[in-house]
mmCIF file of N, CA and C in Angstrom:
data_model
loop_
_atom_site.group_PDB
_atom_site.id
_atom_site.type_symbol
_atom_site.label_atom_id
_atom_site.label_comp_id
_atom_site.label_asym_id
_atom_site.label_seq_id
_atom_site.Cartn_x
_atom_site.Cartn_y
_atom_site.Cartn_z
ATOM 1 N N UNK W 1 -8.508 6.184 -8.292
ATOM 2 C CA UNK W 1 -8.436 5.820 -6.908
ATOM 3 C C UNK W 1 -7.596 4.563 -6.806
ATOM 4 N N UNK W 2 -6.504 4.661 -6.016
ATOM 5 C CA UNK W 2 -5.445 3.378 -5.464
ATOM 6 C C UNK W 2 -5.720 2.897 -4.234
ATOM 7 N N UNK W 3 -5.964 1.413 -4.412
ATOM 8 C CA UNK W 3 -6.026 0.767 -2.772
ATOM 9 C C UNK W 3 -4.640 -0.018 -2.722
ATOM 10 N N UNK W 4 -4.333 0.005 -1.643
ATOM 11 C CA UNK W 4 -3.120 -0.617 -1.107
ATOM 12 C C UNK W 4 -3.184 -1.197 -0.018
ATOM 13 N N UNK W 5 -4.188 -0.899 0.645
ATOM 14 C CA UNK W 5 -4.744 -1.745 2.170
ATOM 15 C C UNK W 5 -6.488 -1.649 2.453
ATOM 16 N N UNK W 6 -6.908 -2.297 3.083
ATOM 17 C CA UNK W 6 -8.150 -2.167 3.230
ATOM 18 C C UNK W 6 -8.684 -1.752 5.111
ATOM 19 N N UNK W 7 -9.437 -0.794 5.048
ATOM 20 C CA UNK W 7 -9.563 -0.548 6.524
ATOM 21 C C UNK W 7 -10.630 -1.547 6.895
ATOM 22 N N UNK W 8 -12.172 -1.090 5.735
ATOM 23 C CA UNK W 8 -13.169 -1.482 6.982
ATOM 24 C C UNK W 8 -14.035 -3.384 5.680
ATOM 25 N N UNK W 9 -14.558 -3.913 6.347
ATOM 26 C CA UNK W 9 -15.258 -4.779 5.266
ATOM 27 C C UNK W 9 -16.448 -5.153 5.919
ATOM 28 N N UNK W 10 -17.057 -5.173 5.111
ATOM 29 C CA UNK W 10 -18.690 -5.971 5.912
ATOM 30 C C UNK W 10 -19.088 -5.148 6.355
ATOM 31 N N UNK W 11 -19.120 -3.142 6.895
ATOM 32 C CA UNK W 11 -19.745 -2.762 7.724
ATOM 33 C C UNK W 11 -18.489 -2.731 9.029
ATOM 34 N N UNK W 12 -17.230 -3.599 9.003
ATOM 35 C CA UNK W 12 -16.952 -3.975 10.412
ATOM 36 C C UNK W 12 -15.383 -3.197 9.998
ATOM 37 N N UNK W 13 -14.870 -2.464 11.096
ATOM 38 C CA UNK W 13 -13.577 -2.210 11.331
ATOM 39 C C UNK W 13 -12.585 -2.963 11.400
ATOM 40 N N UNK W 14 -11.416 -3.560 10.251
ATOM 41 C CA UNK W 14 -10.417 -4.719 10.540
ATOM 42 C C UNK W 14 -9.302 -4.464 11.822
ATOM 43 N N UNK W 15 -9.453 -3.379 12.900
ATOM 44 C CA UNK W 15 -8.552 -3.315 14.130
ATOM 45 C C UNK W 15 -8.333 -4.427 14.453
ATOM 46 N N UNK W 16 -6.517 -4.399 14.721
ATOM 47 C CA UNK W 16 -6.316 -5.601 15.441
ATOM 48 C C UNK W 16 -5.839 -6.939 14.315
ATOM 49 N N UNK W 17 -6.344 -6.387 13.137
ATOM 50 C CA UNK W 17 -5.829 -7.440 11.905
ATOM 51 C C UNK W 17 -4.832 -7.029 11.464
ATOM 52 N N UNK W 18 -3.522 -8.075 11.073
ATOM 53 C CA UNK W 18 -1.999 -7.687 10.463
ATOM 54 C C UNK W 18 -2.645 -6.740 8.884
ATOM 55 N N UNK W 19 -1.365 -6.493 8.563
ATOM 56 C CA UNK W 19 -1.272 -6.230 7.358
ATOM 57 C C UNK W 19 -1.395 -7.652 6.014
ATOM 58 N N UNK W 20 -1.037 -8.361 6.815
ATOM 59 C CA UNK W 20 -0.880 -9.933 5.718
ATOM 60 C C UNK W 20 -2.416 -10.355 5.717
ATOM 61 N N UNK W 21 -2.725 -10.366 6.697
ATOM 62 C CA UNK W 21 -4.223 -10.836 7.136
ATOM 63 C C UNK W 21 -5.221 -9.641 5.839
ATOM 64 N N UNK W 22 -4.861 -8.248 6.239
ATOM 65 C CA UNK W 22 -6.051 -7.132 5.106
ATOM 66 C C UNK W 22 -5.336 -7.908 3.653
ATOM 67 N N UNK W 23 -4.062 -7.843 3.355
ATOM 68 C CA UNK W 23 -3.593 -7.961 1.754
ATOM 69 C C UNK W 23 -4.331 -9.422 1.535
ATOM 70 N N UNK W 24 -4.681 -10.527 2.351
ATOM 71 C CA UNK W 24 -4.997 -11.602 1.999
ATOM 72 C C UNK W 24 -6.653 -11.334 1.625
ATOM 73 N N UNK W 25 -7.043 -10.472 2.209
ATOM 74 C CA UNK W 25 -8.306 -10.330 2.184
ATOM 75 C C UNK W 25 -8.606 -9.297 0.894
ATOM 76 N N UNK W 26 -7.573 -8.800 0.431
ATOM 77 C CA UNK W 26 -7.850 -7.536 -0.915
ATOM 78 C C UNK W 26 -7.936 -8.849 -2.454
ATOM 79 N N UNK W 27 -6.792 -10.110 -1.942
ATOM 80 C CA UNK W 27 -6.027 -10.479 -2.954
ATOM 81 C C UNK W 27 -7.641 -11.456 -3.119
ATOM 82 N N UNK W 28 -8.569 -11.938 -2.380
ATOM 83 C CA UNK W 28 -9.690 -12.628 -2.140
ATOM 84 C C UNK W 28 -10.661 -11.844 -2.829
ATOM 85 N N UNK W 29 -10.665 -10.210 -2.497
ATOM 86 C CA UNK W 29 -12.004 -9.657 -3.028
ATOM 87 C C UNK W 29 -11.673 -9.006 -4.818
ATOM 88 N N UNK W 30 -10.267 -8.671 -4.997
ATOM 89 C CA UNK W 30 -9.528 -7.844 -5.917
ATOM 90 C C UNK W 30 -8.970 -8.715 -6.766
ATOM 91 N N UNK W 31 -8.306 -10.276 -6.311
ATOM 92 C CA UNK W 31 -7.522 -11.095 -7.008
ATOM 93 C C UNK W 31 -5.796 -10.134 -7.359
ATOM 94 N N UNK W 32 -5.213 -11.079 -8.500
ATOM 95 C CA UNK W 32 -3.459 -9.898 -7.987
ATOM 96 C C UNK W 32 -3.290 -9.856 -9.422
ATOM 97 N N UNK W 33 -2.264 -8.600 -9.698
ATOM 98 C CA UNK W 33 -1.817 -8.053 -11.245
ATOM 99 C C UNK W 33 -0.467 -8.410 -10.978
ATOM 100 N N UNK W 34 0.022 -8.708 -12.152
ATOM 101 C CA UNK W 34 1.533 -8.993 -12.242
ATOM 102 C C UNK W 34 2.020 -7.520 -12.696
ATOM 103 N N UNK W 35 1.132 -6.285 -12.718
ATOM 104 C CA UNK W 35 1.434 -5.292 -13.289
ATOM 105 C C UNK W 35 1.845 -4.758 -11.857
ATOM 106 N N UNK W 36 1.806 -3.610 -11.390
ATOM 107 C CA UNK W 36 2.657 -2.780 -10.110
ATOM 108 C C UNK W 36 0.712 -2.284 -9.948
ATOM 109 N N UNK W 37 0.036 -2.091 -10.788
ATOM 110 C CA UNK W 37 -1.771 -1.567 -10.565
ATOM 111 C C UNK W 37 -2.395 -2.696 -11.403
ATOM 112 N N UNK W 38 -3.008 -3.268 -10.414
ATOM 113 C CA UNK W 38 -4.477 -4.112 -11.332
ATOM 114 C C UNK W 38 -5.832 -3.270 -11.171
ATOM 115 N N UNK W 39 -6.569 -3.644 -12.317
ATOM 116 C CA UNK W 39 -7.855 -2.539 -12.725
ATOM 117 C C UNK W 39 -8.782 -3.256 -12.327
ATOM 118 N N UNK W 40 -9.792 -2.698 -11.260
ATOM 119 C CA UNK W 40 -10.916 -2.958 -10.097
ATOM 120 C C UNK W 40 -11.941 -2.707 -11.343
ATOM 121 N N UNK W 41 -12.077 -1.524 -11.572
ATOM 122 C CA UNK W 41 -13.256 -0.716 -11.773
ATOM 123 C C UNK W 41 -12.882 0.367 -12.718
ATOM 124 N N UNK W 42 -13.755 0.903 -13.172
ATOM 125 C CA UNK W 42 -13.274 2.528 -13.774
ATOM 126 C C UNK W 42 -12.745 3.520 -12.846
ATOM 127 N N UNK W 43 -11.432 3.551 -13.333
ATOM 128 C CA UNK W 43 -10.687 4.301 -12.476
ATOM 129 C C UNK W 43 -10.381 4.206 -10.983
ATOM 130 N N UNK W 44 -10.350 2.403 -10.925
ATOM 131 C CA UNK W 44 -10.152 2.261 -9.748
ATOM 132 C C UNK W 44 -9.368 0.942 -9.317
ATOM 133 N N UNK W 45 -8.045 0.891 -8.778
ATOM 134 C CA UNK W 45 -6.673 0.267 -9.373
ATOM 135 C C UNK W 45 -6.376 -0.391 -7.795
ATOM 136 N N UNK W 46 -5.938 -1.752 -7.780
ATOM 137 C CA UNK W 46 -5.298 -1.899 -6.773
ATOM 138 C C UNK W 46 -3.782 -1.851 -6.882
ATOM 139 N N UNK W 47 -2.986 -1.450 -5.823
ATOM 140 C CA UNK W 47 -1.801 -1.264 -6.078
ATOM 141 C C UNK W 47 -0.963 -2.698 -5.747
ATOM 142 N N UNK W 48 -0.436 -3.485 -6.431
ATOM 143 C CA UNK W 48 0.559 -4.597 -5.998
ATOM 144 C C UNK W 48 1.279 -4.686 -4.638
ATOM 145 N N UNK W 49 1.244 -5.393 -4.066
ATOM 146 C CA UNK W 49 1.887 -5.523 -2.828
ATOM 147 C C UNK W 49 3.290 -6.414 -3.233
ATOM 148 N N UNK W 50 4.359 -5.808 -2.933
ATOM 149 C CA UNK W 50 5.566 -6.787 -3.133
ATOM 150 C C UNK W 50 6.132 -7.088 -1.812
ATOM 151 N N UNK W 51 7.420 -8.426 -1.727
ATOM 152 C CA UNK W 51 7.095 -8.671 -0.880
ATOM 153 C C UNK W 51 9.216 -8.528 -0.391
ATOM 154 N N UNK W 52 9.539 -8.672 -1.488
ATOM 155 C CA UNK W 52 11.404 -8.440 -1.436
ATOM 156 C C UNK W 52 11.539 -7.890 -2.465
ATOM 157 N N UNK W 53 12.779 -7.281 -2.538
ATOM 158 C CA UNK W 53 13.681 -6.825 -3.604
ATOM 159 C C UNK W 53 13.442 -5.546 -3.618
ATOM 160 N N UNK W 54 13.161 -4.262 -2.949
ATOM 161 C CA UNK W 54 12.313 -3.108 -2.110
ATOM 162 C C UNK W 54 13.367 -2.265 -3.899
ATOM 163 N N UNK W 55 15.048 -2.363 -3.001
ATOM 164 C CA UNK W 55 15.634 -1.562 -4.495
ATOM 165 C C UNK W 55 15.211 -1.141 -5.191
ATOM 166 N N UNK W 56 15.187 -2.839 -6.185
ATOM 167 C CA UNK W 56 15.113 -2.491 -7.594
ATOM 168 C C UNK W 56 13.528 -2.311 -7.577
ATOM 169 N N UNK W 57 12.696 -3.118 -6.745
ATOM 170 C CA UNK W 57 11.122 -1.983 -7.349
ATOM 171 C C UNK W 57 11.228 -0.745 -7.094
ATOM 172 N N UNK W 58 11.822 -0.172 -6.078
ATOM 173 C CA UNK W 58 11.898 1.055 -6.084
ATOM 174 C C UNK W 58 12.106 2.095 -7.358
ATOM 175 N N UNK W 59 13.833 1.210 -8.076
ATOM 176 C CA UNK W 59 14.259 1.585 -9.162
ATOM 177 C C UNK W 59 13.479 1.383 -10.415
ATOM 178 N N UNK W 60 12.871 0.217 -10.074
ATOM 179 C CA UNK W 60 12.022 0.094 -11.304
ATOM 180 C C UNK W 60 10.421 1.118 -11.981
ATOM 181 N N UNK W 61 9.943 1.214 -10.555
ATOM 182 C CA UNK W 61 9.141 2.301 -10.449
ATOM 183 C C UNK W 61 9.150 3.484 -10.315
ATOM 184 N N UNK W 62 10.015 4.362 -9.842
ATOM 185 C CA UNK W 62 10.489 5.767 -10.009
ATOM 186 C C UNK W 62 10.143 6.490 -11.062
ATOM 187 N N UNK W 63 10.699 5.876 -11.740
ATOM 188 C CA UNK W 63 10.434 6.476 -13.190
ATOM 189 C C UNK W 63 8.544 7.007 -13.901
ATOM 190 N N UNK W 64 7.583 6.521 -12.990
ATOM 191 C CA UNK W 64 6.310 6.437 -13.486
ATOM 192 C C UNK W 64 5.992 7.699 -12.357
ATOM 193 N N UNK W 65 5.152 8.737 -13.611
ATOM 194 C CA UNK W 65 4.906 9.748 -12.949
ATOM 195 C C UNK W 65 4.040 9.485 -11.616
ATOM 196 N N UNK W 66 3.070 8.444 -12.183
ATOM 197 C CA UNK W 66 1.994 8.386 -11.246
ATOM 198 C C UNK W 66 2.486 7.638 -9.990
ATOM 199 N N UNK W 67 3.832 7.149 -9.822
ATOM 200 C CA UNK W 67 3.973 6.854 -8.437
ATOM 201 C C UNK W 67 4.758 8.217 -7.666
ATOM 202 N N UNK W 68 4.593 7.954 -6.640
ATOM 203 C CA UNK W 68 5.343 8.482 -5.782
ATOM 204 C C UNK W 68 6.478 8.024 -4.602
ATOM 205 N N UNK W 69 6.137 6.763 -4.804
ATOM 206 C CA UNK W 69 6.755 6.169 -4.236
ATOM 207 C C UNK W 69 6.642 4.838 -3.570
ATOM 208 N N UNK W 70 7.450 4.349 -2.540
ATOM 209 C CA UNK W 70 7.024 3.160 -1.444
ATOM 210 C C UNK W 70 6.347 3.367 -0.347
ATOM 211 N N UNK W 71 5.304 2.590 0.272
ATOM 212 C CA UNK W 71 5.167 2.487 1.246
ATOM 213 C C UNK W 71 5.449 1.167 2.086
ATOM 214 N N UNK W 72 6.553 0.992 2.825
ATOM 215 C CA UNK W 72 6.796 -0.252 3.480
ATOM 216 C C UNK W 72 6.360 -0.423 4.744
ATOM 217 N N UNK W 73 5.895 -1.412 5.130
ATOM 218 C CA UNK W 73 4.941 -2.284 6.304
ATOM 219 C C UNK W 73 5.369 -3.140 6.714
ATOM 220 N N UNK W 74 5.523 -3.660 7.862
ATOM 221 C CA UNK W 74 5.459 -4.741 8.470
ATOM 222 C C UNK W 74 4.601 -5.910 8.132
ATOM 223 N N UNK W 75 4.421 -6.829 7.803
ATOM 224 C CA UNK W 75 3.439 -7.994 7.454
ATOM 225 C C UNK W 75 2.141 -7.778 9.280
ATOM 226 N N UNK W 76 3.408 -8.257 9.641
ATOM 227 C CA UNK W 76 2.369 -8.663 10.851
ATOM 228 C C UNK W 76 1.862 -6.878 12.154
ATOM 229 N N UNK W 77 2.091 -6.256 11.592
ATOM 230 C CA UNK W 77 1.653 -4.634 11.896
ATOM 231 C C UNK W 77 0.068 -5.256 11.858
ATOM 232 N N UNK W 78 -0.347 -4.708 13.253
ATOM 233 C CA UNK W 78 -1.790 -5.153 13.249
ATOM 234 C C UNK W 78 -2.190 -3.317 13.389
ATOM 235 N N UNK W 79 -3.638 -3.477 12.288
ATOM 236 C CA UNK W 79 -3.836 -2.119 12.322
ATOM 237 C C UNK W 79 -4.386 -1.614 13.841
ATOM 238 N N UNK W 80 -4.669 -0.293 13.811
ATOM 239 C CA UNK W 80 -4.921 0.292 15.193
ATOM 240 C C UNK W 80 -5.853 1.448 14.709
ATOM 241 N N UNK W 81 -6.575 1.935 16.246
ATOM 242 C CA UNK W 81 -7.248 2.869 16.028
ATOM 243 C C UNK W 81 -6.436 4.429 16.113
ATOM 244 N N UNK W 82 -6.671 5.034 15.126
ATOM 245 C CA UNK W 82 -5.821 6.156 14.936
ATOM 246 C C UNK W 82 -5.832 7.542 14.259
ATOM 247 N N UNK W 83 -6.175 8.308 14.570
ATOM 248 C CA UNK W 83 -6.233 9.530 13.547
ATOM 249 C C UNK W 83 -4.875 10.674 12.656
ATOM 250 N N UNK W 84 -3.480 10.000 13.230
ATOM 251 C CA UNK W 84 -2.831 10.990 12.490
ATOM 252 C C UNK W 84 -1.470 9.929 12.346
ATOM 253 N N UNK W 85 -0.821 10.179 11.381
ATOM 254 C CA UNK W 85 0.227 9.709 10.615
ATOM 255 C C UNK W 85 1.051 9.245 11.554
ATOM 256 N N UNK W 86 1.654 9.574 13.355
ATOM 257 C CA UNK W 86 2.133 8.971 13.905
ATOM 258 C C UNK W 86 1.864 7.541 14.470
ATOM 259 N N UNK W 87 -0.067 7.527 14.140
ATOM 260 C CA UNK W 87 -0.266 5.735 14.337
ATOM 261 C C UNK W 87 0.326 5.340 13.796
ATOM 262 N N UNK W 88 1.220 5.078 12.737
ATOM 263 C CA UNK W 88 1.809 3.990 11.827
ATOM 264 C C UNK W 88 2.840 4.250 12.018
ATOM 265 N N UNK W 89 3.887 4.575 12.814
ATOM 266 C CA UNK W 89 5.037 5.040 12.668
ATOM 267 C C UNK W 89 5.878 3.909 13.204
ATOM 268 N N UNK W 90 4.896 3.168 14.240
ATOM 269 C CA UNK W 90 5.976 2.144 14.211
ATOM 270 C C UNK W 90 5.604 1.282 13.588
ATOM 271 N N UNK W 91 4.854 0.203 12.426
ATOM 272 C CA UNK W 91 5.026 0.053 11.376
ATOM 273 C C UNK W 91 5.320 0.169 9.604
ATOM 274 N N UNK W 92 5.249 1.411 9.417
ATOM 275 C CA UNK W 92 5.499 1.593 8.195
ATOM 276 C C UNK W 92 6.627 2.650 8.063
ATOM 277 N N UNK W 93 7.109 2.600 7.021
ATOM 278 C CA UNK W 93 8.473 3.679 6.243
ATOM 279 C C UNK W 93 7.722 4.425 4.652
ATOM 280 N N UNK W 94 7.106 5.584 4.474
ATOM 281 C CA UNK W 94 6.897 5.508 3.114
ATOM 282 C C UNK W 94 7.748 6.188 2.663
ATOM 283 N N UNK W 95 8.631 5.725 1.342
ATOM 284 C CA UNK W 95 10.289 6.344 0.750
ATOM 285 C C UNK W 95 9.614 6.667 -0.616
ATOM 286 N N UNK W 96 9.771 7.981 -0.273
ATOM 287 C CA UNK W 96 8.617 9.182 -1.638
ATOM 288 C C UNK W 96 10.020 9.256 -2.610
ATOM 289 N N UNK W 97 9.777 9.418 -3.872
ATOM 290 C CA UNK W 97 10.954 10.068 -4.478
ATOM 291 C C UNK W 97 11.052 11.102 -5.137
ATOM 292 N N UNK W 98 12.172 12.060 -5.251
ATOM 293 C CA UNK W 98 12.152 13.423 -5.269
ATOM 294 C C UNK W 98 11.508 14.102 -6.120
ATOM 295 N N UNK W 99 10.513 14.967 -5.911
ATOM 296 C CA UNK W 99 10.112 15.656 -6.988
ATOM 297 C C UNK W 99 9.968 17.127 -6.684
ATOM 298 N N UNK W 100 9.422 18.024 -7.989
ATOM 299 C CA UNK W 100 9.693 19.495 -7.563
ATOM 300 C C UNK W 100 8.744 19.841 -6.267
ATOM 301 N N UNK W 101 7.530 19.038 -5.731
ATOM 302 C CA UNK W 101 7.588 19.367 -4.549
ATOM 303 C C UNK W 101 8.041 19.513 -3.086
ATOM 304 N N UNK W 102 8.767 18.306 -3.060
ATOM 305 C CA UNK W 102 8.988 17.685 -1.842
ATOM 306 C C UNK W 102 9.988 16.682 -2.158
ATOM 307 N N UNK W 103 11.193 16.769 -1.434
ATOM 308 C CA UNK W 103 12.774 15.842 -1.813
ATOM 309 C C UNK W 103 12.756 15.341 0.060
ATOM 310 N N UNK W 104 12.745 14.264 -0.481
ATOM 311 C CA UNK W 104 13.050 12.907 0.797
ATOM 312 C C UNK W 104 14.346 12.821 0.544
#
């Protein structure tokens, strides 16, 4: 299991909180890996948040089966209430890279 953002904490829904605001709050409960996944738990990984250089992590990560790719965000994208993939559309871009299922 990969976290990369956090929805709910305490019982309470973070609506209305940026994206910088949840990653500050993962990097508080999770702490940060200089690796691209730091290890939570058994079998349970947070994913690195980067913050420039989109490229070469891109390039640098491709290569690992287990990614699939980027997901890019806005910092200050405050989450919302939402049930389908067009809530995020005006903050995020996720740039998948090609595989035999599915070519972006």
């Amino acid at each position: 299991f990969c976290l990369f953002d956090i929805l709910v904490k305490d019982n309470q829904y973070l609506i209305g909180s940026t994206f910088q605001q949840r990653v500050d709050i993962m990097d508080n409960l999770y702490g940060q890996s200089d690796d691209y996944l730091g290890v939570i738990g058994e079998n349970i990984y947070r994913v690195k948040t980067y913050y420039k250089d989109f490229v070469n992590v891109y390039n640098d990560l491709v290569d690992i089966d287990l990614v699939e790719g980027l997901v890019l965000k806005r910092k200050s994208a405050k989450l919302e209430i939402g049930s389908s993939e067009n809530n995020n559309s005006k903050s995020q871009i996720k740039v998948r890279k090609p595989t035999k299922n599915y070519k972006f």
